[in-house]
mmCIF file of C-alpha atoms in Angstrom:
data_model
loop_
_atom_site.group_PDB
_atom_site.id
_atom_site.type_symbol
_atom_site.label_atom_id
_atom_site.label_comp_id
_atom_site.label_asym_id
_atom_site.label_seq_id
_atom_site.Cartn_x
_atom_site.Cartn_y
_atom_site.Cartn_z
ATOM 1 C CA UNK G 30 -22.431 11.635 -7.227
ATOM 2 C CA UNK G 31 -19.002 11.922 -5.544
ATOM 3 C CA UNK G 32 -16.060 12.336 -7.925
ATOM 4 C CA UNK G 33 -14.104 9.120 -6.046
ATOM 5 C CA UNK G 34 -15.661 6.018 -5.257
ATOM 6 C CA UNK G 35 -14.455 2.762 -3.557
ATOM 7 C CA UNK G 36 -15.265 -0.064 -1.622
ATOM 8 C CA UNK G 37 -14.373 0.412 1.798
ATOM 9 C CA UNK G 38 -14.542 -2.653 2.687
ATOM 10 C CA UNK G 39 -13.553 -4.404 4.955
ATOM 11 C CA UNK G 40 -11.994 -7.154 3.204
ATOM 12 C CA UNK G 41 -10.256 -9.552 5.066
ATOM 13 C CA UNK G 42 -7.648 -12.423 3.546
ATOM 14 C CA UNK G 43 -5.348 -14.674 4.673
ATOM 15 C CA UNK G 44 -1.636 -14.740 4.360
ATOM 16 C CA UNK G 45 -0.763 -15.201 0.658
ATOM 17 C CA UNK G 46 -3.907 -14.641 -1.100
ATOM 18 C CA UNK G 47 -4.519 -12.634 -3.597
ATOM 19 C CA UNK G 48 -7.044 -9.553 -3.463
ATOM 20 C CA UNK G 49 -8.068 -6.983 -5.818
ATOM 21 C CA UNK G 50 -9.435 -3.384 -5.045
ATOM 22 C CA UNK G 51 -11.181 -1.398 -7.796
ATOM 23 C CA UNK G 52 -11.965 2.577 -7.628
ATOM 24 C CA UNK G 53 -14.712 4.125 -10.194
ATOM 25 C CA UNK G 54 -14.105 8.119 -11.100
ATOM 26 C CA UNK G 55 -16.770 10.279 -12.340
ATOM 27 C CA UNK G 56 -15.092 13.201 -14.178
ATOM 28 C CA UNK G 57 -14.017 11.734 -17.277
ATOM 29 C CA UNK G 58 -11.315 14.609 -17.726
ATOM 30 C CA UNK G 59 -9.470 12.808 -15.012
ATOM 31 C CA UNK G 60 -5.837 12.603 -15.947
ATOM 32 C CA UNK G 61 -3.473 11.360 -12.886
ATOM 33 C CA UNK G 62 -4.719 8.178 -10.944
ATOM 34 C CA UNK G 63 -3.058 7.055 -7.738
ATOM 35 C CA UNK G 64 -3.218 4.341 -5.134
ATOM 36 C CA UNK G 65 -2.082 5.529 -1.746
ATOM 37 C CA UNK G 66 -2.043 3.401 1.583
ATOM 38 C CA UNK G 67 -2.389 4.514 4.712
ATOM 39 C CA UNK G 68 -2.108 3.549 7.629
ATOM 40 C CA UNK G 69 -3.743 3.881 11.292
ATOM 41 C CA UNK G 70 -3.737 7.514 12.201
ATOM 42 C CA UNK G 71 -0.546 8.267 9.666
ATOM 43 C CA UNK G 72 -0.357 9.998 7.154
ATOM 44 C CA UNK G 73 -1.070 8.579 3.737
ATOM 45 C CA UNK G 74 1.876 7.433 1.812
ATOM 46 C CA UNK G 75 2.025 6.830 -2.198
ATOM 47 C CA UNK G 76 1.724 3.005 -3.055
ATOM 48 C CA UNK G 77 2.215 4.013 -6.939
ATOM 49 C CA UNK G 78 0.943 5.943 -9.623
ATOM 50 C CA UNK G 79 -1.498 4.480 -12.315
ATOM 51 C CA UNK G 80 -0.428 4.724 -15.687
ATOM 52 C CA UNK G 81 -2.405 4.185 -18.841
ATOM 53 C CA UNK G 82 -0.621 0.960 -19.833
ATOM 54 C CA UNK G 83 -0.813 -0.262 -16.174
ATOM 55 C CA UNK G 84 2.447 -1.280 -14.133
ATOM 56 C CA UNK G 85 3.486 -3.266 -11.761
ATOM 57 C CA UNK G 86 5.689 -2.804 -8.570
ATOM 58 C CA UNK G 87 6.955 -6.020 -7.133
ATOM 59 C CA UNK G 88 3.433 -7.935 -5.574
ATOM 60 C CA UNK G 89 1.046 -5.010 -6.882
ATOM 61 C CA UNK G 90 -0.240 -4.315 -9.910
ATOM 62 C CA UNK G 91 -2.178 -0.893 -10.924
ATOM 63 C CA UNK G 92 -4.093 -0.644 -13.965
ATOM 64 C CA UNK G 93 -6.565 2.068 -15.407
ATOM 65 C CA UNK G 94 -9.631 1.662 -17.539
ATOM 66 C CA UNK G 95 -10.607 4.646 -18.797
ATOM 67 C CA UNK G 96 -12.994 3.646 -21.023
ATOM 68 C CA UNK G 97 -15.181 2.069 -17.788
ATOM 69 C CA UNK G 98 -13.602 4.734 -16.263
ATOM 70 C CA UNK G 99 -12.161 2.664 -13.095
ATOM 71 C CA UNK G 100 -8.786 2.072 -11.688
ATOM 72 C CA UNK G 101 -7.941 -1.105 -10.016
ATOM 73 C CA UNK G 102 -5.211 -2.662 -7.591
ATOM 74 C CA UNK G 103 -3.975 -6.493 -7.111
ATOM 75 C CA UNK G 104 -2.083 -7.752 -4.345
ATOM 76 C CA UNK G 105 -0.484 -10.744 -4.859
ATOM 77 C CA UNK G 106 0.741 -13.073 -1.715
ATOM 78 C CA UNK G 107 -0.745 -10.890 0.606
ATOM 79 C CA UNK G 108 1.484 -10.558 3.308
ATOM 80 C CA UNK G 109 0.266 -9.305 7.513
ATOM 81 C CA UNK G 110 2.602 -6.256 6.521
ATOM 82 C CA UNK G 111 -0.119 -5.111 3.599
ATOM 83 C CA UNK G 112 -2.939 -4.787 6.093
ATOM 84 C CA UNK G 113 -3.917 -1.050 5.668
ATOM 85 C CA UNK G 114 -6.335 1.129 4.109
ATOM 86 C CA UNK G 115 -5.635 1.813 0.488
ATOM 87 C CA UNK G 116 -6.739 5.054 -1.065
ATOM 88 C CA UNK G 117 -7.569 6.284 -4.795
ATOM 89 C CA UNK G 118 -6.679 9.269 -5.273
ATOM 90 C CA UNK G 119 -8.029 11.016 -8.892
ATOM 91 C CA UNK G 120 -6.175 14.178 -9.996
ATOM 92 C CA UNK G 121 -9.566 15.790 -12.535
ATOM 93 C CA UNK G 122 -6.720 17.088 -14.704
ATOM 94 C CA UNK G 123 -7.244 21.255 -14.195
ATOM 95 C CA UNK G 124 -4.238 22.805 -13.379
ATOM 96 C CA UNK G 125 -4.098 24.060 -10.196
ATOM 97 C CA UNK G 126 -4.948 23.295 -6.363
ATOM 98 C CA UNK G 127 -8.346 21.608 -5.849
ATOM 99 C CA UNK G 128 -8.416 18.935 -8.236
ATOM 100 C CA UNK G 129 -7.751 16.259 -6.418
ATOM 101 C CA UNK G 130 -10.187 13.880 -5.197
ATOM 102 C CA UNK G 131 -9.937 11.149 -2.833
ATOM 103 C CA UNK G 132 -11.795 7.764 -2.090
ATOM 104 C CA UNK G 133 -13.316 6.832 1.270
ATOM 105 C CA UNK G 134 -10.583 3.882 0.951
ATOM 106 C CA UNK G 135 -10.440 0.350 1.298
ATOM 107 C CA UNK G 136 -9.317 -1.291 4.245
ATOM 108 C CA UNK G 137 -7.858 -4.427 4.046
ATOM 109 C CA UNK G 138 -6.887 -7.170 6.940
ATOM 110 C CA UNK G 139 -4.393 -10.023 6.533
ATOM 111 C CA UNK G 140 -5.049 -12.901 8.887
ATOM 112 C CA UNK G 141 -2.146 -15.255 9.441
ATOM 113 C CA UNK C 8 12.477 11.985 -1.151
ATOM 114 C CA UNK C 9 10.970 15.261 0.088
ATOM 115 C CA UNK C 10 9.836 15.708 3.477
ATOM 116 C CA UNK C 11 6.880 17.415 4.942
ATOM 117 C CA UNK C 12 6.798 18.093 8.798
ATOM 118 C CA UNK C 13 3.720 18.437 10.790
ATOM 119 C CA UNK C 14 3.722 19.641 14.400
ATOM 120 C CA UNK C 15 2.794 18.791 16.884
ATOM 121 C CA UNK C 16 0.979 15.376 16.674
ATOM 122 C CA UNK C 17 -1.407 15.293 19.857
ATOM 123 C CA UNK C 18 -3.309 17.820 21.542
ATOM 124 C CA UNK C 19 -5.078 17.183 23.903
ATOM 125 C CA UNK C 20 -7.257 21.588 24.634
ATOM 126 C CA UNK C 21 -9.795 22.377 26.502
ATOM 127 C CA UNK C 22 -13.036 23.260 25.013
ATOM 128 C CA UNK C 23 -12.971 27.354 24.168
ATOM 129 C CA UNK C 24 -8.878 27.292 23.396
ATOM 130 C CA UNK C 25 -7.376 27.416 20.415
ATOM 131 C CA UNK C 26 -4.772 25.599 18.499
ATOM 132 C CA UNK C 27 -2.059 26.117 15.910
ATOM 133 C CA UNK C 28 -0.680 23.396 13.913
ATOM 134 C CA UNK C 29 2.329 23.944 11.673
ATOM 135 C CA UNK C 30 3.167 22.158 8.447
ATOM 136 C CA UNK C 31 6.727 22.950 7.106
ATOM 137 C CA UNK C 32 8.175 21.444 3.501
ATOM 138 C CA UNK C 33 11.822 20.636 4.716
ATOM 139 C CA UNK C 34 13.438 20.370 1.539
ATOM 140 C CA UNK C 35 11.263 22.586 -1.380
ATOM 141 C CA UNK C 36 9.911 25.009 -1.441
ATOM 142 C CA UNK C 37 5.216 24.931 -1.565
ATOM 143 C CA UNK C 38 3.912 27.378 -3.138
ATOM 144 C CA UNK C 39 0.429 25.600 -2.316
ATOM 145 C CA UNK C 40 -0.379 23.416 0.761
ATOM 146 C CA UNK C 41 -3.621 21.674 1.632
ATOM 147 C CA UNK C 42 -5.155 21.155 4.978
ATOM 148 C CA UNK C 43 -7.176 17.993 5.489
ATOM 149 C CA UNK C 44 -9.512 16.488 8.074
ATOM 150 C CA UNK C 45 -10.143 13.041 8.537
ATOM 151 C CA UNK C 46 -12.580 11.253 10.835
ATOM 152 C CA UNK C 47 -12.714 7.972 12.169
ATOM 153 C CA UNK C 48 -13.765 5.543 9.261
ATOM 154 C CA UNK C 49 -13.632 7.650 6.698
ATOM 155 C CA UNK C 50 -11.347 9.732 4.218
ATOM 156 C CA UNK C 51 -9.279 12.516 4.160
ATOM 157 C CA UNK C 52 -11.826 15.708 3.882
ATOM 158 C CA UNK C 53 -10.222 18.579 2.076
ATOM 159 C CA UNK C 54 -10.444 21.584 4.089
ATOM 160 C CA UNK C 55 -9.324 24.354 2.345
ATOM 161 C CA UNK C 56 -6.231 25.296 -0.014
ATOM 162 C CA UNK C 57 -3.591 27.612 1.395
ATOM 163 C CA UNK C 58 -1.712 30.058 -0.623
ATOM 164 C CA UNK C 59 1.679 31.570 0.351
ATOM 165 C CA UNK C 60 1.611 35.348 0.351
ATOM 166 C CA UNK C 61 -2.432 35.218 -0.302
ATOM 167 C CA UNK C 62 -5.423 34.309 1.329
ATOM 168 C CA UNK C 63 -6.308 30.754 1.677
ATOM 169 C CA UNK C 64 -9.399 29.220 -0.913
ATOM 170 C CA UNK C 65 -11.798 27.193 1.699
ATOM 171 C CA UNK C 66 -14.042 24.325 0.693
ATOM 172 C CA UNK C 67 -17.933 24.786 1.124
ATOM 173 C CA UNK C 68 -18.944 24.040 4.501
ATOM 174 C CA UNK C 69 -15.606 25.328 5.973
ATOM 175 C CA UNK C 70 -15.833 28.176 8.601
ATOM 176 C CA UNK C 71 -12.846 30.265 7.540
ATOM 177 C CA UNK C 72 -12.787 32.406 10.816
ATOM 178 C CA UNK C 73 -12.595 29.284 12.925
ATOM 179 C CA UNK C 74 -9.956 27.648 10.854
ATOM 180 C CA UNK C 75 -7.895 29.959 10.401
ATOM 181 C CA UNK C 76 -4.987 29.922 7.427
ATOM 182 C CA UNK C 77 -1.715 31.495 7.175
ATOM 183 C CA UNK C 78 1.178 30.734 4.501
ATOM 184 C CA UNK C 79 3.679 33.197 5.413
ATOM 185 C CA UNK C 80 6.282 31.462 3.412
ATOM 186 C CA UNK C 81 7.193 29.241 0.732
ATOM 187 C CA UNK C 82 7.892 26.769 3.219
ATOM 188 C CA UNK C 83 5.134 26.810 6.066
ATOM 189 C CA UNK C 84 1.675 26.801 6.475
ATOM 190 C CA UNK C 85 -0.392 27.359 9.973
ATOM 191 C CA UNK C 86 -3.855 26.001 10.721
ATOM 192 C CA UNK C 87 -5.413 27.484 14.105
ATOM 193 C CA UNK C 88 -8.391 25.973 14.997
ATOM 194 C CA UNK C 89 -10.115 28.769 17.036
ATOM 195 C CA UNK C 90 -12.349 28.411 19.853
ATOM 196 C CA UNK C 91 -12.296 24.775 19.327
ATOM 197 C CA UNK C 92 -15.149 22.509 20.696
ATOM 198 C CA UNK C 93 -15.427 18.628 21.143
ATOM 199 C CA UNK C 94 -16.886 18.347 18.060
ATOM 200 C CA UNK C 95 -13.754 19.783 16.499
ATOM 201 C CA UNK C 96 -11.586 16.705 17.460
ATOM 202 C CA UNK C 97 -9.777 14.808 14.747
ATOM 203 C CA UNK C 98 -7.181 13.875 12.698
ATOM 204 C CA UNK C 99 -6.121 16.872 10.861
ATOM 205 C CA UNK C 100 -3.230 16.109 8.044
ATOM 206 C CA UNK C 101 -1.548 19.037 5.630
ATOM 207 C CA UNK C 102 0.079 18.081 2.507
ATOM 208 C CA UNK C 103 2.426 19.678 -0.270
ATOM 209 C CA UNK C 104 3.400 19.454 -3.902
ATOM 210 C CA UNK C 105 6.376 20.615 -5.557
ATOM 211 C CA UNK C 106 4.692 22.021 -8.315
ATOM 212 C CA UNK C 107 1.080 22.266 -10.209
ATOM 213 C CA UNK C 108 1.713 19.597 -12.698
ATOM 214 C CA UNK C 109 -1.300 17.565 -12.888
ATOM 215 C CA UNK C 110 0.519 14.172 -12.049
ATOM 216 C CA UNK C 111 2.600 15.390 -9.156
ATOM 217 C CA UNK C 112 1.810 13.610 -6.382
ATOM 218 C CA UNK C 113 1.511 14.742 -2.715
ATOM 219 C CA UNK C 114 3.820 14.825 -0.079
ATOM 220 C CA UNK C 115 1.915 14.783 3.662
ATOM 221 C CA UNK C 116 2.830 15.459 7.094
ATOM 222 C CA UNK C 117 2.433 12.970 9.558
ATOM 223 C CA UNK C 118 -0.744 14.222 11.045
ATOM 224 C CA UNK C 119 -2.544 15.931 13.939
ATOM 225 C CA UNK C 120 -4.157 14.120 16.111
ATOM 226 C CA UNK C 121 -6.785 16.918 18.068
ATOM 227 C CA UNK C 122 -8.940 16.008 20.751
ATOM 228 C CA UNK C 123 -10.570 18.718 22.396
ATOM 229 C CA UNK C 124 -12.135 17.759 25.872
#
């Protein structure tokens, strides 16, 4: 079973909707959650963290369910800009180098 | 923010060459970089862990004496992809972290880009 799963989609939406991507974890030691988006042969950049309260950035939200053990992303008014791949990324919580774990991704399209 | 530098980002080698890609943390100092690889479609593959002033920890399935590892200082890692072959090409990306804390996140370069002909 691979530590990091997601959807990878594609999904595509038009301008303004509102989508939701949702990323299950295996190890239930995980501690750190992330949701990074990357573009088109770039580098992956940090959308935000995932805290255990959730939070909110301006149109996205983050939120973490340990208990399900799944963390999950909302986009509201999608705009052509947000059309990326978006990437969980699951620190397992041991201190140290390899514990961090990343999902295939989810790509997402915005259609005008 | 800090900045992690990845050179260069094309190659374009010919099959039997080899090729060194550097990954420098401008403004802290790494004690620990990582070395991904990424296909087309799919997500970033860890490739192996490299240490400054030790030898680099490889993930199963990764040749160590064809991807070679060196972290000569806090502040640059080298991957050289020896002998490569076609089958070698992709998008190779190294990251950093300023420290070991489990909820630091990760700082990456911009990305290699290798195709070998």
């Amino acid at each position: 079973r691979k530590e990091v799963e997601q959807d990878p989609g594609p999904f595509n939406v038009p301008e303004g909707a509102t989508v939701a991507f949702n990323c299950t974890y295996s190890n239930s030691a995980s501690q750190s959650f992330f949701w990074y988006r990357q573009d088109c042969r770039k580098e992956p950049k940090l959308l935000m963290s995932v805290y255990s309260s959730g939070n909110e950035d301006g149109r996205f939200t983050a939120q973490l369910n340990r208990a399900s053990q799944y963390i999950s992303l909302l986009i509201r008014d999608s705009k052509l800009s947000d059309s990326a791949t978006y990437l969980c990324v699951v620190n397992i919580g041991q201190t140290g180098a390899n514990n961090l774990f990343f999902g295939t991704g989810t790509r997402l399209t915005v259609i005008p | 923010g800090a900045v992690v530098s990845q050179h260069p980002s094309w190659v374009i080698c010919k099959s039997g060459t080899s090729v060194k890609i550097e990954c420098r943390s401008l403004d802290f100092q790494a004690t620990t970089m990582f070395w991904y690889r990424q296909f087309p479609k799919q997500s970033l593959m860890l490739m192996a862990t490299s240490n400054e002033g030790s030898k680099a920890t490889y993930e199963q399935g990764v040749e160590k004496d064809k991807f070679l590892i060196n972290h000569a200082s806090l502040t640059l890692s080298t991957l050289t992809v020896t002998s490569a072959h076609p089958e070698d090409s992709s998008f190779y990306i190294c990251s950093a972290r300023r420290s070991r804390a489990t909820n630091e996140k990760l700082f990456f370069g911009s990305g290699t880009q290798l195709s070998v002909l």
